[in-house]
Each structure stands twice: as structure tokens, then as C-alpha cells.
GROMACS .gro file of C-alpha atoms in nm:
model
  184
    1UNK     CA    1   5.069   9.155  14.394
    2UNK     CA    2   4.950   9.024  14.060
    3UNK     CA    3   4.626   8.826  14.072
    4UNK     CA    4   4.678   8.576  13.788
    5UNK     CA    5   4.354   8.378  13.792
    6UNK     CA    6   4.031   8.400  13.986
    7UNK     CA    7   4.073   8.046  14.117
    8UNK     CA    8   4.222   8.037  14.470
    9UNK     CA    9   4.288   7.662  14.437
   10UNK     CA   10   4.559   7.721  14.176
   11UNK     CA   11   4.913   7.747  14.309
   12UNK     CA   12   5.118   8.037  14.183
   13UNK     CA   13   5.493   8.053  14.238
   14UNK     CA   14   5.571   8.376  14.052
   15UNK     CA   15   5.519   8.609  14.347
   16UNK     CA   16   5.729   8.410  14.595
   17UNK     CA   17   5.496   8.455  14.891
   18UNK     CA   18   5.625   8.265  15.193
   19UNK     CA   19   5.440   8.174  15.507
   20UNK     CA   20   5.604   8.125  15.843
   21UNK     CA   21   5.600   7.748  15.812
   22UNK     CA   22   5.943   7.609  15.741
   23UNK     CA   23   5.951   7.341  15.473
   24UNK     CA   24   6.172   7.042  15.402
   25UNK     CA   25   6.312   6.929  15.069
   26UNK     CA   26   6.487   6.598  15.001
   27UNK     CA   27   6.817   6.760  14.909
   28UNK     CA   28   6.844   6.943  15.245
   29UNK     CA   29   6.983   6.629  15.409
   30UNK     CA   30   7.255   6.594  15.144
   31UNK     CA   31   7.350   6.961  15.158
   32UNK     CA   32   7.368   6.955  15.539
   33UNK     CA   33   7.603   6.655  15.523
   34UNK     CA   34   7.838   6.846  15.290
   35UNK     CA   35   7.866   7.145  15.525
   36UNK     CA   36   8.131   7.102  15.797
   37UNK     CA   37   8.081   7.234  16.148
   38UNK     CA   38   8.178   7.604  16.196
   39UNK     CA   39   8.146   7.684  15.825
   40UNK     CA   40   8.040   8.023  15.697
   41UNK     CA   41   7.759   7.987  15.442
   42UNK     CA   42   7.543   8.211  15.231
   43UNK     CA   43   7.214   8.080  15.092
   44UNK     CA   44   7.132   8.256  14.766
   45UNK     CA   45   6.760   8.238  14.696
   46UNK     CA   46   6.701   8.146  15.061
   47UNK     CA   47   6.322   8.189  15.061
   48UNK     CA   48   6.216   8.182  15.427
   49UNK     CA   49   6.551   8.036  15.544
   50UNK     CA   50   6.421   7.678  15.566
   51UNK     CA   51   6.754   7.532  15.448
   52UNK     CA   52   6.952   7.749  15.690
   53UNK     CA   53   6.725   7.641  15.975
   54UNK     CA   54   6.762   7.276  15.875
   55UNK     CA   55   7.142   7.297  15.880
   56UNK     CA   56   7.148   7.493  16.207
   57UNK     CA   57   6.929   7.231  16.376
   58UNK     CA   58   7.227   6.990  16.367
   59UNK     CA   59   7.540   7.197  16.309
   60UNK     CA   60   7.699   7.511  16.444
   61UNK     CA   61   7.757   7.740  16.144
   62UNK     CA   62   7.744   8.106  16.052
   63UNK     CA   63   7.474   8.160  15.790
   64UNK     CA   64   7.304   8.437  15.604
   65UNK     CA   65   7.068   8.453  15.310
   66UNK     CA   66   6.953   8.666  15.019
   67UNK     CA   67   6.618   8.644  14.842
   68UNK     CA   68   6.388   8.865  14.633
   69UNK     CA   69   6.089   8.777  14.847
   70UNK     CA   70   6.016   9.033  15.117
   71UNK     CA   71   5.777   8.788  15.286
   72UNK     CA   72   6.050   8.523  15.292
   73UNK     CA   73   6.310   8.763  15.434
   74UNK     CA   74   6.060   8.881  15.696
   75UNK     CA   75   6.019   8.519  15.813
   76UNK     CA   76   6.399   8.482  15.825
   77UNK     CA   77   6.443   8.799  16.032
   78UNK     CA   78   6.152   8.716  16.263
   79UNK     CA   79   6.324   8.384  16.343
   80UNK     CA   80   6.663   8.541  16.408
   81UNK     CA   81   6.836   8.462  16.080
   82UNK     CA   82   7.057   8.716  15.904
   83UNK     CA   83   6.904   8.778  15.562
   84UNK     CA   84   6.836   9.058  15.318
   85UNK     CA   85   6.624   9.130  15.015
   86UNK     CA   86   6.825   9.127  14.694
   87UNK     CA   87   6.852   8.993  14.341
   88UNK     CA   88   7.105   8.709  14.338
   89UNK     CA   89   7.171   8.760  13.966
   90UNK     CA   90   7.275   9.126  13.997
   91UNK     CA   91   7.637   9.220  14.064
   92UNK     CA   92   7.541   9.510  14.294
   93UNK     CA   93   7.389   9.260  14.540
   94UNK     CA   94   7.741   9.134  14.613
   95UNK     CA   95   7.924   9.468  14.639
   96UNK     CA   96   7.965   9.442  15.018
   97UNK     CA   97   8.106   9.087  15.009
   98UNK     CA   98   8.479   9.021  15.001
   99UNK     CA   99   8.645   8.750  14.793
  100UNK     CA  100   8.619   8.411  14.972
  101UNK     CA  101   8.419   8.563  15.258
  102UNK     CA  102   8.223   8.238  15.288
  103UNK     CA  103   8.320   7.875  15.290
  104UNK     CA  104   8.005   7.775  15.098
  105UNK     CA  105   7.767   7.961  14.868
  106UNK     CA  106   7.447   7.761  14.817
  107UNK     CA  107   7.188   7.813  14.545
  108UNK     CA  108   6.924   7.546  14.599
  109UNK     CA  109   6.659   7.502  14.327
  110UNK     CA  110   6.675   7.868  14.224
  111UNK     CA  111   6.917   7.905  13.931
  112UNK     CA  112   6.639   7.820  13.683
  113UNK     CA  113   6.434   8.114  13.815
  114UNK     CA  114   6.678   8.398  13.757
  115UNK     CA  115   6.748   8.605  13.450
  116UNK     CA  116   7.129   8.602  13.463
  117UNK     CA  117   7.261   8.267  13.595
  118UNK     CA  118   7.610   8.346  13.469
  119UNK     CA  119   7.633   8.645  13.707
  120UNK     CA  120   7.513   8.429  13.997
  121UNK     CA  121   7.775   8.161  13.924
  122UNK     CA  122   8.058   8.413  13.887
  123UNK     CA  123   7.969   8.585  14.214
  124UNK     CA  124   7.925   8.254  14.400
  125UNK     CA  125   8.276   8.156  14.291
  126UNK     CA  126   8.413   8.493  14.397
  127UNK     CA  127   8.260   8.513  14.746
  128UNK     CA  128   8.291   8.147  14.851
  129UNK     CA  129   8.554   7.877  14.840
  130UNK     CA  130   8.294   7.613  14.749
  131UNK     CA  131   7.964   7.633  14.565
  132UNK     CA  132   7.660   7.407  14.598
  133UNK     CA  133   7.400   7.438  14.323
  134UNK     CA  134   7.090   7.226  14.271
  135UNK     CA  135   6.821   7.252  14.007
  136UNK     CA  136   6.550   7.046  13.841
  137UNK     CA  137   6.704   6.844  13.558
  138UNK     CA  138   6.475   6.900  13.262
  139UNK     CA  139   6.648   6.614  13.075
  140UNK     CA  140   6.565   6.360  13.349
  141UNK     CA  141   6.411   6.050  13.187
  142UNK     CA  142   6.069   6.099  13.351
  143UNK     CA  143   6.056   6.452  13.210
  144UNK     CA  144   6.157   6.332  12.864
  145UNK     CA  145   5.890   6.063  12.866
  146UNK     CA  146   5.627   6.307  12.991
  147UNK     CA  147   5.708   6.545  12.707
  148UNK     CA  148   5.729   6.266  12.447
  149UNK     CA  149   5.415   6.076  12.546
  150UNK     CA  150   5.191   6.359  12.663
  151UNK     CA  151   5.327   6.641  12.449
  152UNK     CA  152   5.317   6.883  12.744
  153UNK     CA  153   5.562   7.045  12.982
  154UNK     CA  154   5.662   6.782  13.237
  155UNK     CA  155   5.490   6.828  13.574
  156UNK     CA  156   5.769   6.647  13.760
  157UNK     CA  157   6.012   6.932  13.691
  158UNK     CA  158   5.764   7.202  13.784
  159UNK     CA  159   5.705   7.088  14.141
  160UNK     CA  160   5.327   7.085  14.130
  161UNK     CA  161   5.286   7.405  13.931
  162UNK     CA  162   5.172   7.457  13.574
  163UNK     CA  163   5.409   7.584  13.304
  164UNK     CA  164   5.256   7.932  13.328
  165UNK     CA  165   5.251   7.983  13.707
  166UNK     CA  166   5.596   7.868  13.807
  167UNK     CA  167   5.894   8.091  13.864
  168UNK     CA  168   6.099   7.884  13.620
  169UNK     CA  169   6.225   8.089  13.327
  170UNK     CA  170   6.513   7.864  13.220
  171UNK     CA  171   6.478   7.490  13.176
  172UNK     CA  172   6.817   7.326  13.190
  173UNK     CA  173   6.983   6.988  13.205
  174UNK     CA  174   7.297   6.874  13.380
  175UNK     CA  175   7.487   6.902  13.049
  176UNK     CA  176   7.359   7.258  13.002
  177UNK     CA  177   7.476   7.349  13.351
  178UNK     CA  178   7.819   7.191  13.301
  179UNK     CA  179   7.865   7.379  12.974
  180UNK     CA  180   7.785   7.713  13.143
  181UNK     CA  181   8.006   7.634  13.442
  182UNK     CA  182   8.296   7.551  13.208
  183UNK     CA  183   8.252   7.886  13.026
  184UNK     CA  184   8.265   8.070  13.356
   0.00000   0.00000   0.00000
């Protein structure tokens, strides 16, 4: 593991180290409401399977996940979730999945952290009937004001990290996403 700074108080989200504690995000409730009972889902960029666990707490579904974090996948497996280590922006990750194998492919707050979002979107469309994608909107008014008034990368978008220790490599807006989705 890379040791970026000698200050243990600084968060670093580039190594994707997950603990066994499941976490909750505001959008989990919305995503769970969209998923019908008995659906087949795949969570791409699943971390430690917190979203899968959240959905399964209220609904009977089949779920599996893929993530680059070995520590996250280990938490998933330890808790009985089907998950594997893989790069969600590489075509070979999807070679064992049939067309429309899932009802829903979910990529929650991860698309901005991968090198090839166009591959992810193409494969999500191929393996699932429906796709759910969420991401931080860099063009959100609070982010624009933060950049305009402070002249620095907006903290709101970075989720408590600094510009240099987040996993974000692509900052995008809703318009940017729509343009890419239309191309694909």
C-alpha cells in the first residue's frame, strides 16, 4: 500500500481500504425503492457490499458485486455476499456475463473514479435491462460557488477528501454524463 503522507489524521481514498463496518449513503434509500422484489442486481464498484446489504435488509433479491478493493470484497464474502475482485471499466471483467443476465446494474458514486467510463456504461447496458448510475455533480451550484469564491476544488464534491487524496479522476456534470450516455 502506498503511504501518501506521514499524517494518520488525513483521509486517503486512493487505496480503497474497507473496514467491516457497513455504511449508509443518502441515495441508498432511493435506489432500494427503485429495485422491485425478486430482482437480479449487480453492484459495480460495490466496495464492502453496503448497498447490497441495505437493499437485502428490506427486499428479497439476488445480488452480486464487483470491486477493485480486495479488502472490500473480503468483507462482502465474510458476510455471505457473492462478490469478486475486478475492474469495472475493463471488458474482460464481464466475459462470463450473458446479455441481460441482470435486471439492474448499479454503479453508485464510482463512475468518476474509473479510467474508462464508456466501457462501464456499454457493459452495464449489455448485461442488465436497467442501469442505475449516481455520481457527484461537479456543476452543482454549491460546487460552482466554492470554485468561484474560494478558487479551490470544491470540498462538497470530494466527500471530505482533498483534491489529491480522493479516488476521483474525472469530474463530471449531469450534462457531461448525458452527452456520454447519448454517444453510447
